[in-house]
PDB file of C-alpha atoms in Angstrom:
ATOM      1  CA  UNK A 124      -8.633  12.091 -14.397  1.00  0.00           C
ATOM      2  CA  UNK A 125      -6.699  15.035 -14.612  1.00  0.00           C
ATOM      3  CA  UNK A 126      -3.279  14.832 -12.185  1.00  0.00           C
ATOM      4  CA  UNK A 127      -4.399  18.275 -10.527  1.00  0.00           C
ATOM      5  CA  UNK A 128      -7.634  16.943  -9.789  1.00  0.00           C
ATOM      6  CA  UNK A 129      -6.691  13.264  -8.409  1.00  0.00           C
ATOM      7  CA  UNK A 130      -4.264  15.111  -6.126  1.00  0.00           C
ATOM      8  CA  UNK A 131      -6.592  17.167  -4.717  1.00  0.00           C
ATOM      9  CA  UNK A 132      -9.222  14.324  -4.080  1.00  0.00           C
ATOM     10  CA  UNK A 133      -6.235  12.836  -2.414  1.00  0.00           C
ATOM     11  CA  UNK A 134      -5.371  15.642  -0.172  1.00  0.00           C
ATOM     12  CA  UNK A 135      -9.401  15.443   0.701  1.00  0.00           C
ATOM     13  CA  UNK A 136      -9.539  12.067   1.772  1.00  0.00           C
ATOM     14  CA  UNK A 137      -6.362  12.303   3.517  1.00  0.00           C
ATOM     15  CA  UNK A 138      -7.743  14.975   5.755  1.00  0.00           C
ATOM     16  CA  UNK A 139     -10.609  13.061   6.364  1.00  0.00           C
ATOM     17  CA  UNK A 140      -8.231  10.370   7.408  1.00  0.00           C
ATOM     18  CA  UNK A 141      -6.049  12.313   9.397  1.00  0.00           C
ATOM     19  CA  UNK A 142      -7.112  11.128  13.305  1.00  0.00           C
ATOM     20  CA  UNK A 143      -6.753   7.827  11.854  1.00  0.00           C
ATOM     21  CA  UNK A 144      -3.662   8.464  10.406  1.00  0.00           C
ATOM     22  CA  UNK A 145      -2.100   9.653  13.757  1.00  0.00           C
ATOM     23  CA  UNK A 146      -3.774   6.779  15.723  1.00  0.00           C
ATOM     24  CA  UNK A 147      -1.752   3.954  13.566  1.00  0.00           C
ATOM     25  CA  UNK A 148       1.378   5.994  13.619  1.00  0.00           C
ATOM     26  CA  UNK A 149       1.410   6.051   9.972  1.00  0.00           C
ATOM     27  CA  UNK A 150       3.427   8.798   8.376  1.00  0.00           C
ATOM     28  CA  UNK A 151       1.731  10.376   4.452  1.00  0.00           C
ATOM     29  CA  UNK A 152       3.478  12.752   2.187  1.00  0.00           C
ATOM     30  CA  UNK A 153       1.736  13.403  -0.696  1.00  0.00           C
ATOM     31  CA  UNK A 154       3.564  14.695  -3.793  1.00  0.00           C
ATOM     32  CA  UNK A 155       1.497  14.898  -6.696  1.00  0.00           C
ATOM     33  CA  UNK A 156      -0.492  11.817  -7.712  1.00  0.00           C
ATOM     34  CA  UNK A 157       2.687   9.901  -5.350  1.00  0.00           C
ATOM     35  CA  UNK A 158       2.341   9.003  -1.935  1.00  0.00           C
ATOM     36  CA  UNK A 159       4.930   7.720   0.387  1.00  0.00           C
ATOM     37  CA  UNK A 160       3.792   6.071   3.649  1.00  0.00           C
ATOM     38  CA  UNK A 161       5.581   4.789   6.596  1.00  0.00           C
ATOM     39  CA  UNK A 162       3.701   2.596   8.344  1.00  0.00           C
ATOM     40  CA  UNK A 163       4.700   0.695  11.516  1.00  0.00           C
ATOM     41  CA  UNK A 164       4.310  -2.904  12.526  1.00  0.00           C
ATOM     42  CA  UNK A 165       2.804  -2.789  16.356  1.00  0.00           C
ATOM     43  CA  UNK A 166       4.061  -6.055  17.348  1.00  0.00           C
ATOM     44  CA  UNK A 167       7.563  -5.568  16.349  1.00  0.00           C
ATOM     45  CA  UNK A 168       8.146  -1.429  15.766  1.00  0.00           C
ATOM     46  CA  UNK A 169       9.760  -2.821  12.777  1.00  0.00           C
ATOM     47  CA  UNK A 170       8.736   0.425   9.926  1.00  0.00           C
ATOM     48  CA  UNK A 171       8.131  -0.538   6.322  1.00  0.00           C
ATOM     49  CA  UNK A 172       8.555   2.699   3.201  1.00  0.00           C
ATOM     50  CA  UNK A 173       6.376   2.464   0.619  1.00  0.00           C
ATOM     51  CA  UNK A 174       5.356   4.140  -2.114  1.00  0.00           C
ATOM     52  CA  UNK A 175       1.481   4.283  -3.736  1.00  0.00           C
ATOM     53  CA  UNK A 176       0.997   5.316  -6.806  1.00  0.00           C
ATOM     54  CA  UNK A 177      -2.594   7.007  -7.814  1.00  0.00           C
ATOM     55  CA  UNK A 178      -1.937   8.049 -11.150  1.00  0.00           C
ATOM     56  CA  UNK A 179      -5.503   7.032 -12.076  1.00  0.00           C
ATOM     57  CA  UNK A 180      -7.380   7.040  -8.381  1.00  0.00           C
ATOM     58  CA  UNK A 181     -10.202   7.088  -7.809  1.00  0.00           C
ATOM     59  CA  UNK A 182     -10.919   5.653 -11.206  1.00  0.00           C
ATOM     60  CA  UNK A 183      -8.458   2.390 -10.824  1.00  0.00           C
ATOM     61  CA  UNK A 184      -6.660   0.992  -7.882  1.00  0.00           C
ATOM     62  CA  UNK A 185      -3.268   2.225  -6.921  1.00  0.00           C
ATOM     63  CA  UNK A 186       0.147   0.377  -7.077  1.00  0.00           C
ATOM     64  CA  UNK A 187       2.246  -0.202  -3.980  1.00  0.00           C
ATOM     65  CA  UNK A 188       6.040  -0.798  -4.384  1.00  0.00           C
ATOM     66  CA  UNK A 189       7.697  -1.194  -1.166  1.00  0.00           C
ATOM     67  CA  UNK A 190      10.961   1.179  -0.994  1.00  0.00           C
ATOM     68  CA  UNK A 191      14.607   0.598   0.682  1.00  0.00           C
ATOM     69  CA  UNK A 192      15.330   0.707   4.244  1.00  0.00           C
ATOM     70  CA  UNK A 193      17.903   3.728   5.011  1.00  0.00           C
ATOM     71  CA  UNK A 194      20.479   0.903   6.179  1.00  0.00           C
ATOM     72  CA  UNK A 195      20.009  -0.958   2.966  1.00  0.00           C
ATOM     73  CA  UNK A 196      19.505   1.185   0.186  1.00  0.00           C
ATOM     74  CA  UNK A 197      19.907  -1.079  -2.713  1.00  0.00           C
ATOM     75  CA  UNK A 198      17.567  -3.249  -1.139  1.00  0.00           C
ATOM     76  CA  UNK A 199      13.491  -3.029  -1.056  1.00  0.00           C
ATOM     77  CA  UNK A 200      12.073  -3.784   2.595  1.00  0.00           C
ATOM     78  CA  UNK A 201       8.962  -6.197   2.651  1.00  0.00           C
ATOM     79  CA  UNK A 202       6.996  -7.325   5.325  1.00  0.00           C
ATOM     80  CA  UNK A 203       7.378 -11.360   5.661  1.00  0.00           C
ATOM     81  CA  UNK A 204       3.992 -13.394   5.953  1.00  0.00           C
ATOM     82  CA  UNK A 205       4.489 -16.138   4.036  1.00  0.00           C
ATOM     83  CA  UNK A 206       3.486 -15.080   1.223  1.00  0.00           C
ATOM     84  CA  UNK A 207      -0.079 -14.576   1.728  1.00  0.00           C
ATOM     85  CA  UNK A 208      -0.582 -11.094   1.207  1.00  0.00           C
ATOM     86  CA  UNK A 209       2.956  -9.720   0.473  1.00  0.00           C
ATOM     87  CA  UNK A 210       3.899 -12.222  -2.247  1.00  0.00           C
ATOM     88  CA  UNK A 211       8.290 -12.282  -2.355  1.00  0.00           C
ATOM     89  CA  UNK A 212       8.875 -15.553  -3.582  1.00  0.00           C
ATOM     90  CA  UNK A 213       8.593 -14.555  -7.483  1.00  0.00           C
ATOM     91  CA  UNK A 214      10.769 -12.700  -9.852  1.00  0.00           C
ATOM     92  CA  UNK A 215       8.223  -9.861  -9.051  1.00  0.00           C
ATOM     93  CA  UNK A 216       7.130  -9.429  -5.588  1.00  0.00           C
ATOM     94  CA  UNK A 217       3.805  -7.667  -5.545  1.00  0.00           C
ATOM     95  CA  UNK A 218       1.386  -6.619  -2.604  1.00  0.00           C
ATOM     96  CA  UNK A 219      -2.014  -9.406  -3.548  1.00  0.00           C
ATOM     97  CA  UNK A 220      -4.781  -7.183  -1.389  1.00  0.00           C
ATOM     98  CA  UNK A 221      -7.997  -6.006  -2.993  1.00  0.00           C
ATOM     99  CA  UNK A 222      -7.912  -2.742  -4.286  1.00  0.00           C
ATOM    100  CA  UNK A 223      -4.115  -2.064  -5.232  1.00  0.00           C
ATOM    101  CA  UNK A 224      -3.261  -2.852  -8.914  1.00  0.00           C
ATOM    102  CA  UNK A 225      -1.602  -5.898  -8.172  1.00  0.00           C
ATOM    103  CA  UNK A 226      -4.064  -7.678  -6.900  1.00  0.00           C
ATOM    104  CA  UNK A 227      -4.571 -11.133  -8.347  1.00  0.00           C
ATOM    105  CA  UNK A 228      -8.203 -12.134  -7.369  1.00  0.00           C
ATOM    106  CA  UNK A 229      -8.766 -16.533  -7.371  1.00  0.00           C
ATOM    107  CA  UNK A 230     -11.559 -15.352 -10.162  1.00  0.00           C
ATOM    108  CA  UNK A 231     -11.417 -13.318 -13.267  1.00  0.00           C
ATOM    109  CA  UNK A 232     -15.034 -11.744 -12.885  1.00  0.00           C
ATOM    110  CA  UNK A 233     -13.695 -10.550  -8.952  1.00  0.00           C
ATOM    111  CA  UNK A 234     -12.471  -7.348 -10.598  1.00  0.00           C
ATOM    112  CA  UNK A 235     -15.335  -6.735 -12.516  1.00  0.00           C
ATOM    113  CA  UNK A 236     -16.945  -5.631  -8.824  1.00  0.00           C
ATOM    114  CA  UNK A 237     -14.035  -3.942  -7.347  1.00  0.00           C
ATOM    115  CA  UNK A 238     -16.469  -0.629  -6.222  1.00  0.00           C
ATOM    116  CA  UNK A 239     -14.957   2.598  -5.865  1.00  0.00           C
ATOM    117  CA  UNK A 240     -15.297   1.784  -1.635  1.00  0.00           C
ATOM    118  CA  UNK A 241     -12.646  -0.849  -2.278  1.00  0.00           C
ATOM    119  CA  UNK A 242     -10.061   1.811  -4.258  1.00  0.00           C
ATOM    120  CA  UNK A 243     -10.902   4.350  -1.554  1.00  0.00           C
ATOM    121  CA  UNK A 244      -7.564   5.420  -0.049  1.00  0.00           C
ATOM    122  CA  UNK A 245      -8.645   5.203   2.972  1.00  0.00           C
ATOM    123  CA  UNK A 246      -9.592   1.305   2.626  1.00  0.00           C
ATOM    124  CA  UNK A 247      -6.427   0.692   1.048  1.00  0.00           C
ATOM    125  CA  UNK A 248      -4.333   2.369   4.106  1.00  0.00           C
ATOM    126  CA  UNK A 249      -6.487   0.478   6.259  1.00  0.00           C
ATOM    127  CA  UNK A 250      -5.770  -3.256   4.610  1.00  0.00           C
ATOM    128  CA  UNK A 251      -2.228  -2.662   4.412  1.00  0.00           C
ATOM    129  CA  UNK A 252      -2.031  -1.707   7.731  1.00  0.00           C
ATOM    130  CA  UNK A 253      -4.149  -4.857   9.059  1.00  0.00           C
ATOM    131  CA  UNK A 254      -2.017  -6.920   6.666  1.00  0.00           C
ATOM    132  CA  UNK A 255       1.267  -5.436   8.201  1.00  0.00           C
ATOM    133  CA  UNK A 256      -0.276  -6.121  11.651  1.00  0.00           C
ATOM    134  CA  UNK A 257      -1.651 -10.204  10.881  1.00  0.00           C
ATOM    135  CA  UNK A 258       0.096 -12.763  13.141  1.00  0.00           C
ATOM    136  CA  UNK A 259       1.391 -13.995  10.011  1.00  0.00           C
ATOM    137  CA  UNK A 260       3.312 -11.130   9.156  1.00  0.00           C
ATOM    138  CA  UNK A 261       6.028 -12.323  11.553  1.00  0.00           C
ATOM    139  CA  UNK A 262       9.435 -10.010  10.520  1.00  0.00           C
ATOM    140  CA  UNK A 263      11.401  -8.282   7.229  1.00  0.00           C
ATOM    141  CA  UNK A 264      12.791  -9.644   4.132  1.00  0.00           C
ATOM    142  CA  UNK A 265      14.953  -7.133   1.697  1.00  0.00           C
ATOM    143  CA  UNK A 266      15.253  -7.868  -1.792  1.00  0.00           C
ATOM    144  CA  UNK A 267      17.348  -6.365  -4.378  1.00  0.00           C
ATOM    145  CA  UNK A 268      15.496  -3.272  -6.135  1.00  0.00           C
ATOM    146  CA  UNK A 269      15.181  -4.020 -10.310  1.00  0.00           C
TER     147      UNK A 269
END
């Protein structure tokens, strides 16, 4: 898909999004195909940076990095849950939620039926945000950027 095009199908579903967007307290800008969000952990008020990717959206998932903190700037800040959804024990840490590029599903044939409701932005905002918000996400960890 053409960049012009994916960012305004972005900008569309965004609006669509936007009382949702304001309920979580989740902040958007949208430059290009790029998005950075900051979205807040409820328990703690702890904010997490991160950057999505939709280069090819709708057409195939997007890729979330998490970005520095201010105070840390050489330093990527991820959300700590054990590494169940935001995986930073590896040499790579990687986001593992259906619908982002990263995803590692437990079967090959799982990505053969990722639908287009799963790589909705929307849906992907949403799981991040209940991932963020899991009693198993229980602080920060900051790893050196590569």
């Amino acid at each position: 898909m053409h960049p012009l095009a994916t960012h305004r199908l972005l900008s569309s579903h965004l609006r669509k999004l936007d009382q949702r967007i304001r309920a979580a307290g989740w902040t958007i800008n949208l430059t290009g195909v790029n998005l950075t969000v900051d979205m807040v952990q409820r328990a703690t008020g702890e904010v997490f940076r991160l950057a999505i990717v939709a280069d090819e959206y709708p057409l195939m998932p997007v890729a979330v990095h998490f970005l520095p903190a201010l105070q840390r700037p050489a330093e990527a800040k991820w959300p700590f849950d054990g590494n169940y959804v935001f995986r930073t024990n590896g040499s790579r840490p990687f986001v593992c939620l259906s619908g982002i590029r990263s995803f590692v599903p437990d079967s090959t044939d799982a990505l053969k039926y990722l639908g287009t409701e799963e790589i909705h932005i929307g849906a992907v905002l949403g799981n991040l945000d209940k991932a963020l918000n899991d009693p198993r996400c229980t602080g920060a960890v900051y790893l050196p950027l590569k």
